[in-house]
Tab-separated table of C-alpha atoms in Angstrom:
chain	number	residue	atom	x	y	z
A	6	MET	CA	-3.044	11.497	-20.029
A	7	PRO	CA	-1.231	8.200	-20.608
A	8	ASP	CA	1.762	7.500	-18.415
A	9	SER	CA	4.829	8.035	-20.600
A	10	SER	CA	7.508	7.775	-17.932
A	11	PHE	CA	8.553	4.311	-19.050
A	12	SER	CA	8.764	4.777	-22.797
A	13	PRO	CA	10.441	7.759	-24.443
A	14	ALA	CA	11.185	5.527	-27.447
A	15	ALA	CA	7.711	4.762	-28.758
A	16	PRO	CA	6.095	8.020	-29.919
A	17	GLU	CA	3.602	6.306	-32.221
A	18	LEU	CA	2.216	4.139	-29.444
A	19	LEU	CA	2.127	7.079	-27.046
A	20	ASP	CA	0.172	9.123	-29.581
A	21	LEU	CA	-2.220	6.220	-30.048
A	22	LEU	CA	-2.823	5.847	-26.324
A	23	ALA	CA	-3.243	9.595	-25.880
A	24	ALA	CA	-5.923	9.658	-28.572
A	25	HIS	CA	-7.782	6.732	-27.035
A	26	GLN	CA	-7.502	8.253	-23.557
A	27	ARG	CA	-9.224	11.407	-24.793
A	28	LEU	CA	-11.840	9.359	-26.615
A	29	LEU	CA	-12.516	7.284	-23.534
A	30	GLU	CA	-12.899	10.266	-21.225
A	31	ASP	CA	-14.927	12.398	-23.623
A	32	ALA	CA	-17.183	9.824	-25.240
A	33	SER	CA	-17.793	7.111	-22.665
A	34	GLY	CA	-17.262	8.728	-19.301
A	35	GLY	CA	-14.305	6.481	-18.635
A	36	VAL	CA	-16.075	3.120	-18.920
A	37	ALA	CA	-14.219	0.799	-21.291
A	38	THR	CA	-16.488	-1.548	-23.235
A	39	VAL	CA	-15.231	-4.683	-24.934
A	40	ALA	CA	-15.597	-2.904	-28.284
A	41	PHE	CA	-13.295	-0.145	-27.068
A	42	LEU	CA	-10.700	-2.693	-25.942
A	43	GLN	CA	-10.978	-4.631	-29.210
A	44	GLY	CA	-10.324	-1.529	-31.261
A	45	LEU	CA	-7.480	-0.345	-29.079
A	46	CYS	CA	-5.763	-3.750	-29.061
A	47	ARG	CA	-6.099	-4.040	-32.837
A	48	GLU	CA	-4.281	-0.739	-33.335
A	49	VAL	CA	-1.665	-1.472	-30.667
A	50	PHE	CA	-0.692	-4.783	-32.238
A	51	THR	CA	-0.576	-3.276	-35.707
A	52	LEU	CA	2.085	-0.859	-34.473
A	53	ALA	CA	3.849	-3.315	-32.142
A	54	PRO	CA	3.311	-7.012	-33.000
A	55	ASN	CA	5.408	-8.094	-30.003
A	56	ALA	CA	3.398	-6.109	-27.485
A	57	ALA	CA	1.461	-7.459	-24.522
A	58	VAL	CA	-1.597	-5.772	-23.048
A	59	ALA	CA	-2.739	-5.828	-19.440
A	60	VAL	CA	-6.005	-4.628	-17.964
A	61	VAL	CA	-6.627	-4.327	-14.235
A	62	ARG	CA	-10.169	-3.454	-13.283
A	63	ARG	CA	-12.217	-2.689	-10.222
A	64	ASP	CA	-15.556	-4.105	-9.123
A	65	PRO	CA	-15.053	-7.659	-10.401
A	66	ALA	CA	-18.493	-8.726	-9.183
A	67	GLY	CA	-20.527	-6.427	-11.414
A	68	GLY	CA	-20.156	-2.958	-12.874
A	69	LEU	CA	-17.349	-3.032	-15.376
A	70	LEU	CA	-17.443	-6.765	-16.057
A	71	ALA	CA	-21.116	-6.555	-16.986
A	72	THR	CA	-20.414	-3.610	-19.276
A	73	MET	CA	-17.631	-5.475	-21.050
A	74	ALA	CA	-19.478	-8.761	-21.347
A	75	GLY	CA	-22.477	-6.910	-22.739
A	76	GLY	CA	-20.450	-5.980	-25.806
A	77	LEU	CA	-20.002	-9.596	-26.926
A	78	PRO	CA	-22.288	-11.162	-29.545
A	79	PRO	CA	-25.364	-12.965	-28.103
A	80	GLY	CA	-24.441	-16.346	-26.649
A	81	TYR	CA	-20.728	-15.795	-27.160
A	82	ALA	CA	-19.974	-15.274	-23.474
A	83	ASP	CA	-21.822	-18.446	-22.442
A	84	ARG	CA	-20.098	-20.517	-25.127
A	85	LEU	CA	-16.657	-19.363	-24.001
A	86	ARG	CA	-17.280	-19.305	-20.255
A	87	GLY	CA	-14.668	-21.373	-18.456
A	88	CYS	CA	-12.022	-20.898	-21.125
A	89	GLN	CA	-8.791	-19.558	-19.643
A	90	PRO	CA	-5.915	-18.642	-21.923
A	91	ALA	CA	-2.501	-19.623	-20.593
A	92	CYS	CA	-1.468	-16.042	-19.947
A	93	LEU	CA	-4.406	-15.650	-17.575
A	94	ASN	CA	-3.531	-18.785	-15.626
A	95	ASP	CA	-0.002	-17.481	-15.232
A	96	LEU	CA	-1.363	-14.339	-13.570
A	97	HIS	CA	-3.427	-15.738	-10.700
A	98	GLY	CA	-6.466	-16.551	-12.832
A	99	ASP	CA	-9.911	-15.002	-12.863
A	100	PRO	CA	-12.471	-17.297	-14.532
A	101	ASP	CA	-15.168	-14.606	-14.509
A	102	ILE	CA	-13.336	-12.615	-17.146
A	103	ALA	CA	-12.472	-15.627	-19.335
A	104	PRO	CA	-14.912	-14.694	-22.163
A	105	ILE	CA	-13.032	-11.464	-22.789
A	106	THR	CA	-9.582	-13.019	-22.706
A	107	ALA	CA	-10.693	-15.950	-24.847
A	108	TRP	CA	-12.019	-13.606	-27.530
A	109	LEU	CA	-8.711	-11.731	-27.667
A	110	ALA	CA	-6.709	-14.964	-27.599
A	111	GLU	CA	-8.611	-16.149	-30.680
A	112	GLN	CA	-7.451	-13.010	-32.452
A	113	GLY	CA	-3.835	-13.802	-31.557
A	114	TRP	CA	-3.654	-11.034	-28.965
A	115	THR	CA	-2.411	-11.295	-25.408
A	116	LEU	CA	-4.625	-9.893	-22.688
A	117	ALA	CA	-4.013	-10.462	-19.008
A	118	VAL	CA	-6.609	-9.493	-16.448
A	119	GLU	CA	-5.855	-9.447	-12.747
A	120	ARG	CA	-8.403	-9.195	-9.945
A	121	ALA	CA	-7.721	-5.820	-8.397
A	122	LEU	CA	-9.273	-3.699	-5.665
A	123	ARG	CA	-12.722	-4.853	-4.594
A	124	GLY	CA	-15.800	-3.077	-3.358
A	125	ASP	CA	-15.542	0.067	-5.443
A	126	ASP	CA	-18.849	1.497	-6.614
A	127	GLY	CA	-17.566	2.562	-10.029
A	128	ALA	CA	-15.928	1.017	-13.057
A	129	LEU	CA	-12.216	1.765	-12.943
A	130	LEU	CA	-9.486	0.284	-15.136
A	131	GLY	CA	-5.743	0.343	-15.209
A	132	PHE	CA	-4.584	-0.414	-18.770
A	133	PHE	CA	-0.976	-0.821	-19.836
A	134	CYS	CA	0.693	-1.947	-23.043
A	135	ALA	CA	4.141	-3.463	-22.586
A	136	TYR	CA	6.097	-3.527	-25.811
A	137	ALA	CA	9.357	-5.216	-26.761
A	138	ARG	CA	11.524	-4.219	-29.704
A	139	GLY	CA	11.839	-7.576	-31.410
A	140	GLY	CA	11.750	-11.167	-30.265
A	141	ASP	CA	9.236	-13.174	-28.295
A	142	PRO	CA	7.735	-10.918	-25.595
A	143	LYS	CA	7.314	-13.838	-23.198
A	144	ALA	CA	10.978	-14.806	-23.468
A	145	LEU	CA	12.508	-11.359	-23.041
A	146	LEU	CA	14.271	-10.129	-19.920
A	147	PRO	CA	14.119	-11.442	-16.319
A	148	VAL	CA	10.553	-10.199	-15.995
A	149	PRO	CA	8.332	-11.140	-18.974
A	150	VAL	CA	6.695	-8.334	-20.888
A	151	ILE	CA	3.232	-9.366	-19.769
A	152	ASP	CA	4.313	-9.174	-16.120
A	153	LEU	CA	5.585	-5.642	-16.683
A	154	ALA	CA	2.266	-4.682	-18.214
A	155	VAL	CA	0.279	-6.078	-15.291
A	156	GLN	CA	2.582	-4.479	-12.764
A	157	HIS	CA	2.179	-1.001	-14.210
A	158	ALA	CA	-1.539	-1.444	-14.796
A	159	ARG	CA	-1.949	-2.172	-11.095
A	160	LEU	CA	0.116	0.877	-10.157
A	161	ALA	CA	-1.904	3.096	-12.495
A	162	LEU	CA	-5.107	1.872	-10.912
A	163	GLU	CA	-3.826	2.472	-7.373
A	164	ARG	CA	-2.484	5.920	-8.224
A	165	ASP	CA	-5.664	7.204	-9.826
A	166	ALA	CA	-8.187	5.418	-7.624
A	167	LEU	CA	-9.052	8.476	-5.559
A	168	GLN	CA	-8.878	10.997	-8.372
A	169	ALA	CA	-10.465	9.771	-11.582
A	170	ARG	CA	-13.091	7.145	-12.226
A	171	VAL	CA	-11.659	6.520	-15.667
A	172	CYS	CA	-9.606	3.959	-17.516
A	173	GLN	CA	-5.922	4.837	-17.284
A	174	LEU	CA	-3.929	4.087	-20.428
A	175	GLY	CA	-0.177	3.773	-20.398
A	176	LEU	CA	2.862	2.250	-22.048
A	177	VAL	CA	5.972	0.517	-20.762
A	178	ASP	CA	8.957	-0.278	-22.979
A	179	ALA	CA	10.349	-3.687	-22.101
A	180	GLN	CA	13.780	-2.786	-23.477
A	181	ALA	CA	15.465	-2.572	-20.081
A	182	THR	CA	17.600	0.360	-19.083
A	183	ASP	CA	20.280	-0.233	-16.488
A	184	ARG	CA	18.071	1.419	-13.901
A	185	ASN	CA	15.073	-0.776	-14.655
A	186	ALA	CA	17.255	-3.883	-14.641
A	187	ASP	CA	18.602	-2.948	-11.209
A	188	ARG	CA	15.075	-2.359	-9.973
A	189	ARG	CA	13.922	-5.754	-11.198
A	190	ALA	CA	16.945	-7.402	-9.578
A	191	LEU	CA	15.993	-5.747	-6.287
A	192	GLN	CA	12.418	-6.981	-6.651
A	193	VAL	CA	13.673	-10.537	-7.055
A	194	ALA	CA	15.996	-10.087	-4.067
A	195	LEU	CA	13.145	-8.728	-1.958
A	196	GLY	CA	11.092	-11.818	-2.715
A	197	ARG	CA	13.981	-13.979	-1.547
A	198	ALA	CA	14.428	-11.832	1.566
A	199	LEU	CA	10.965	-12.834	2.770
A	200	SER	CA	12.143	-16.423	3.070
A	201	THR	CA	15.703	-15.671	4.236
A	202	GLN	CA	16.249	-15.449	7.970
A	203	GLY	CA	17.620	-12.089	9.053
A	204	GLU	CA	17.300	-10.015	5.877
A	205	LEU	CA	13.981	-8.413	6.765
A	206	LEU	CA	13.936	-7.166	10.328
A	207	LEU	CA	12.154	-4.736	12.605
A	208	ARG	CA	13.573	-1.812	14.546
A	209	TYR	CA	11.574	-0.461	17.458
A	210	GLN	CA	11.282	3.227	18.317
A	211	PRO	CA	10.124	3.985	21.868
A	212	GLN	CA	7.108	6.210	22.404
A	213	LEU	CA	7.102	8.061	25.728
A	214	ARG	CA	4.159	9.398	27.701
A	215	LEU	CA	4.517	13.158	27.914
A	216	ALA	CA	2.795	13.366	31.284
A	217	ASP	CA	5.329	11.274	33.240
A	218	GLY	CA	8.018	10.027	30.844
A	219	GLU	CA	6.984	6.380	31.128
A	220	LEU	CA	6.923	4.065	28.126
A	221	TYR	CA	3.707	4.426	26.096
A	222	GLY	CA	4.578	1.793	23.497
A	223	VAL	CA	6.958	1.080	20.630
A	224	GLU	CA	6.548	1.476	16.887
A	225	ALA	CA	7.862	-1.372	14.730
A	226	LEU	CA	9.761	-0.050	11.708
A	227	ALA	CA	10.761	-2.433	8.923
A	228	ARG	CA	14.301	-2.591	7.579
A	229	TRP	CA	15.814	-4.675	4.795
A	230	GLN	CA	19.371	-5.808	5.464
A	231	HIS	CA	20.539	-6.451	1.909
A	232	PRO	CA	23.641	-8.693	1.796
A	233	ARG	CA	25.421	-6.379	-0.652
A	234	LEU	CA	23.794	-2.950	-0.275
A	235	GLY	CA	23.438	-2.935	3.498
A	236	GLU	CA	20.412	-1.521	5.308
A	237	ILE	CA	17.606	-0.313	3.020
A	238	LEU	CA	14.899	1.916	4.505
A	239	PRO	CA	11.151	1.508	3.854
A	240	ASP	CA	11.001	4.601	1.636
A	241	ASN	CA	13.137	2.655	-0.833
A	242	PHE	CA	11.864	-0.913	-0.606
A	243	VAL	CA	8.144	-0.408	0.105
A	244	PRO	CA	7.489	0.946	-3.443
A	245	LEU	CA	9.310	-2.124	-4.764
A	246	ALA	CA	7.122	-4.375	-2.630
A	247	GLU	CA	3.989	-2.637	-3.905
A	248	ALA	CA	5.142	-2.924	-7.513
A	249	CYS	CA	5.843	-6.652	-7.365
A	250	GLY	CA	2.886	-7.633	-5.173
A	251	LEU	CA	4.845	-8.466	-1.998
A	252	ILE	CA	3.544	-5.683	0.232
A	253	ASP	CA	0.799	-7.787	1.832
A	254	GLN	CA	3.261	-10.556	2.679
A	255	ILE	CA	5.598	-8.021	4.268
A	256	GLY	CA	2.728	-6.555	6.292
A	257	THR	CA	1.685	-10.004	7.497
A	258	TRP	CA	5.279	-10.788	8.446
A	259	ALA	CA	5.629	-7.472	10.323
A	260	VAL	CA	2.498	-8.051	12.428
A	261	ARG	CA	3.580	-11.583	13.306
A	262	GLU	CA	7.184	-10.633	14.099
A	263	ALA	CA	6.194	-7.584	16.184
A	264	CYS	CA	3.713	-9.583	18.259
A	265	GLN	CA	6.191	-12.411	18.802
A	266	GLN	CA	8.825	-9.904	19.910
A	267	LEU	CA	6.430	-8.220	22.342
A	268	ALA	CA	5.712	-11.624	23.879
A	269	ARG	CA	9.460	-12.359	24.138
A	270	TRP	CA	10.145	-9.042	25.866
A	271	ARG	CA	7.431	-9.650	28.407
A	272	ALA	CA	8.597	-13.196	29.056
A	273	ALA	CA	12.043	-11.749	29.819
A	274	GLY	CA	10.580	-9.220	32.255
A	275	ALA	CA	10.617	-6.103	30.061
A	276	LYS	CA	7.471	-4.050	30.590
A	277	VAL	CA	6.473	-2.956	27.090
A	278	PRO	CA	2.813	-1.805	27.001
A	279	SER	CA	2.100	-2.282	23.284
A	280	VAL	CA	3.513	-2.385	19.772
A	281	SER	CA	2.405	-0.435	16.682
A	282	VAL	CA	2.690	-1.757	13.123
A	283	ASN	CA	2.113	0.115	9.860
A	284	LEU	CA	-0.049	-1.626	7.264
A	285	SER	CA	-0.352	-0.745	3.590
A	286	PRO	CA	-3.697	0.299	2.068
A	287	THR	CA	-3.970	-3.015	0.220
A	288	GLN	CA	-3.689	-4.924	3.493
A	289	PHE	CA	-7.033	-3.508	4.630
A	290	ARG	CA	-8.629	-4.981	1.491
A	291	ASN	CA	-7.573	-8.469	2.533
A	292	PRO	CA	-10.828	-10.240	3.529
A	293	ASP	CA	-8.886	-12.471	5.945
A	294	LEU	CA	-7.038	-9.673	7.774
A	295	ALA	CA	-9.099	-9.735	10.979
A	296	GLU	CA	-8.912	-13.516	11.194
A	297	GLN	CA	-5.153	-13.476	10.603
A	298	VAL	CA	-4.563	-10.811	13.251
A	299	ALA	CA	-6.695	-12.688	15.778
A	300	ALA	CA	-4.725	-15.882	15.112
A	301	VAL	CA	-1.378	-14.121	15.633
A	302	LEU	CA	-2.522	-12.528	18.898
A	303	SER	CA	-3.807	-15.862	20.182
A	304	ALA	CA	-0.604	-17.696	19.241
A	305	CYS	CA	1.494	-15.062	21.027
A	306	GLY	CA	-0.722	-14.939	24.117
A	307	LEU	CA	-1.429	-11.234	23.677
A	308	ALA	CA	-4.553	-9.196	24.290
A	309	PRO	CA	-5.940	-7.361	21.235
A	310	SER	CA	-5.228	-4.012	22.915
A	311	ASP	CA	-1.517	-4.902	22.958
A	312	LEU	CA	-1.443	-4.250	19.197
A	313	THR	CA	-1.983	-0.967	17.372
A	314	LEU	CA	-2.354	-1.004	13.596
A	315	GLU	CA	-1.517	2.227	11.818
A	316	LEU	CA	-3.470	3.047	8.668
A	317	THR	CA	-2.449	5.741	6.248
A	318	GLU	CA	-4.462	8.903	5.905
A	319	SER	CA	-5.529	7.892	2.370
A	320	VAL	CA	-7.227	4.717	3.655
A	321	TYR	CA	-8.860	6.637	6.465
A	322	MET	CA	-10.054	9.437	4.185
A	323	ASP	CA	-11.581	7.472	1.309
A	324	PRO	CA	-11.910	3.776	2.122
A	325	ASP	CA	-13.645	1.506	-0.343
A	326	ALA	CA	-16.380	-0.777	0.977
A	327	GLU	CA	-14.017	-3.688	1.645
A	328	SER	CA	-11.493	-1.510	3.491
A	329	ALA	CA	-14.184	0.101	5.645
A	330	ARG	CA	-15.611	-3.299	6.538
A	331	MET	CA	-12.179	-4.613	7.480
A	332	ILE	CA	-11.342	-1.539	9.563
A	333	HIS	CA	-14.483	-2.168	11.616
A	334	ALA	CA	-13.770	-5.913	11.838
A	335	VAL	CA	-10.225	-5.405	13.117
A	336	HIS	CA	-11.345	-2.802	15.631
A	337	ALA	CA	-14.121	-5.114	16.832
A	338	LEU	CA	-11.394	-7.556	17.916
A	339	GLY	CA	-10.156	-4.926	20.353
A	340	VAL	CA	-7.092	-3.981	18.288
A	341	ARG	CA	-6.318	-0.264	18.486
A	342	LEU	CA	-6.285	1.761	15.248
A	343	SER	CA	-4.150	4.806	14.605
A	344	VAL	CA	-4.290	7.296	11.712
A	345	ASP	CA	-0.676	7.742	10.639
A	346	ASP	CA	0.609	11.151	9.480
A	347	PHE	CA	-2.682	12.825	10.392
A	348	GLY	CA	-2.901	16.329	8.973
A	349	THR	CA	-0.324	15.941	6.198
A	350	GLY	CA	-2.937	15.364	3.486
A	351	TYR	CA	-6.620	16.230	3.375
A	352	SER	CA	-8.003	14.938	6.634
A	353	SER	CA	-11.729	15.251	7.193
A	354	LEU	CA	-12.979	15.522	10.740
A	355	ALA	CA	-16.170	13.754	9.667
A	356	ARG	CA	-14.140	10.570	9.185
A	357	LEU	CA	-13.258	10.602	12.872
A	358	ARG	CA	-16.957	10.107	13.457
A	359	ASP	CA	-17.527	7.470	10.769
A	360	LEU	CA	-14.565	5.140	11.325
A	361	PRO	CA	-13.350	3.566	14.570
A	362	VAL	CA	-10.085	5.280	15.476
A	363	ASP	CA	-8.238	5.345	18.808
A	364	GLU	CA	-5.210	7.463	18.028
A	365	LEU	CA	-3.939	10.261	15.803
A	366	LYS	CA	-0.268	10.433	14.850
A	367	LEU	CA	1.224	13.769	13.848
A	368	ASP	CA	4.050	13.489	11.343
A	369	ARG	CA	7.402	15.163	11.953
A	370	GLY	CA	6.658	17.496	9.051
A	371	PHE	CA	3.566	18.766	10.847
A	372	ILE	CA	5.607	20.114	13.777
A	373	GLN	CA	8.479	21.597	11.778
A	374	GLY	CA	8.900	25.157	12.965
A	375	LEU	CA	7.176	24.449	16.266
A	376	ASP	CA	9.948	26.260	18.156
A	377	HIS	CA	9.484	29.569	16.336
A	378	ASP	CA	6.394	29.576	14.057
A	379	ARG	CA	3.211	30.866	15.708
A	380	MET	CA	0.972	29.327	13.022
A	381	VAL	CA	2.509	25.873	13.488
A	382	ARG	CA	2.031	26.165	17.233
A	383	ALA	CA	-1.602	27.206	16.808
A	384	LEU	CA	-2.357	24.339	14.400
A	385	THR	CA	-0.655	21.802	16.649
A	386	ARG	CA	-2.579	23.027	19.667
A	387	ALA	CA	-5.835	22.808	17.684
A	388	VAL	CA	-5.236	19.224	16.510
A	389	VAL	CA	-4.303	18.074	20.009
A	390	GLY	CA	-7.461	19.757	21.285
A	391	ILE	CA	-9.589	17.963	18.686
A	392	GLY	CA	-8.083	14.662	19.757
A	393	ALA	CA	-8.823	15.391	23.398
A	394	SER	CA	-12.422	16.405	22.692
A	395	LEU	CA	-12.981	13.132	20.787
A	396	ASN	CA	-11.177	11.041	23.406
A	397	LEU	CA	-8.419	10.155	20.929
A	398	ALA	CA	-4.800	9.824	21.958
A	399	VAL	CA	-2.384	12.067	20.055
A	400	VAL	CA	1.133	10.754	19.400
A	401	VAL	CA	3.710	13.066	17.830
A	402	GLU	CA	6.567	11.778	15.670
A	403	GLY	CA	9.926	13.409	15.045
A	404	VAL	CA	10.350	15.178	18.389
A	405	GLU	CA	13.972	16.300	18.555
A	406	THR	CA	14.194	19.198	21.007
A	407	GLU	CA	13.299	19.784	24.619
A	408	ALA	CA	11.322	22.877	23.575
A	409	GLN	CA	9.124	20.743	21.300
A	410	ARG	CA	8.574	18.190	24.061
A	411	LYS	CA	7.630	20.867	26.563
A	412	PHE	CA	5.159	22.568	24.214
A	413	LEU	CA	3.478	19.284	23.261
A	414	SER	CA	3.188	18.318	26.917
A	415	GLU	CA	1.572	21.656	27.740
A	416	CYS	CA	-0.872	21.175	24.836
A	417	GLY	CA	-1.997	17.827	26.246
A	418	ALA	CA	-0.569	15.405	23.665
A	419	GLN	CA	-0.344	11.901	25.110
A	420	ALA	CA	2.976	10.652	23.733
A	421	ALA	CA	5.951	11.461	21.539
A	422	GLN	CA	8.738	9.661	19.744
A	423	GLY	CA	11.890	10.900	18.079
A	424	PHE	CA	15.618	11.344	18.446
A	425	LEU	CA	15.136	13.343	21.652
A	426	TYR	CA	14.411	9.970	23.244
A	427	ALA	CA	15.941	7.300	21.022
A	428	GLU	CA	16.527	6.276	17.436
A	429	PRO	CA	14.880	3.032	16.277
A	430	LEU	CA	16.452	0.209	18.291
A	431	GLY	CA	17.139	-3.445	17.650
A	432	ALA	CA	14.946	-5.895	19.544
A	433	GLU	CA	17.820	-6.818	21.861
A	434	ASP	CA	18.675	-3.155	22.529
A	435	LEU	CA	15.277	-1.991	23.782
A	436	PRO	CA	15.404	-3.735	27.219
A	437	ARG	CA	18.919	-2.353	27.738
A	438	TRP	CA	17.699	1.148	26.842
A	439	LEU	CA	14.844	0.819	29.334
A	440	ARG	CA	17.177	-0.327	32.128
A	441	GLN	CA	19.654	2.473	31.483
A	442	ARG	CA	16.899	5.047	31.411
A	443	ARG	CA	15.382	3.891	34.680
A	444	GLY	CA	18.776	3.493	36.320
A	445	ALA	CA	19.647	7.069	35.452
A	446	GLY	CA	16.294	8.311	36.727
A	447	VAL	CA	15.530	10.014	33.423
A	448	VAL	CA	12.086	11.614	33.284
A	449	PHE	CA	10.821	13.826	30.484
């Protein structure tokens, strides 16, 4: 069904999109031809002349593009090839799709197409209509209507990528509510934070070896120190970064900053074995990721094994071709790979055979009830045993009690992190924490 969360005020458009969604799924198996888009746009703009339409599609090299181009009259695509309407240039450009956008531009319609996820073997679209109640859609609000449409089309595509190989239709009303205006203001502020010294920073949570209590490594956790709102946690600003296309820049910054900090600690005499950094799913679709990581390691004088990259369970479970290739390329450098929050979703043991992985991380939610729930204890013991049999380290997050630590140690887990040991620390606080711990002779 179309996404209606952004527009309770446009029932006619929602009904229109719902009807076309059903038609698309029932009649064409989810593949949108140019004729389908022409008809849909014609009806959308009849109802909302100030609307803007965005389409985000997968498989830009073939599949869907070929299907769409095939719907044009003979010779029309060749005659228009190379034409790029202004709205397309404003949105990163994609000359391969120019024939489609040029056709719609001739009709007085606005279509923006953005290159999306690559390497998928099916035709998958995210489609959104942004509509403004009066006025010029390109002049309205801090974020133009067409940008809103593209933003939500991308999110629709990401959300449904693992569930439905169909075009996702949706609507966003550009008449800003206070909440949406605040969100857009935060998106702008987040973009500025990337270039402002000290707003984005990393905290480091120690990971301790369960066998002897020595330092196993540290996990780098991003924080946003907003000048007015104070510290903002990743759960709040990462969705913003994904929505406005900044998540890859933040991931690149985090890898660089974490590696530089590890080098600084070592230069000052602090013995920190390694640092772990979380990357978003889109980061593993970056064709330059391995090269960028290698360059950072070289510049910092670090060995590849000094860095662990954590990938989410969704990337690990169902990687597209580009992600799988990049996972192998990064691992071939010697960088360690960890599956974050293993066991919280739909993990497949077969993936542990297919993809190069060095470590499994159990989320704090996985061990809730460990002190008193026999089933939780049995599942935890089984996962740790699987890791051991496959020669994979198992690191457990959210350890808060001595009873949890003792049980995990007896099971054979390699390391743990959590408030039992330390909260996430500032870069300058970690060496002090290490000295105090060793001076007190603390061993867990």
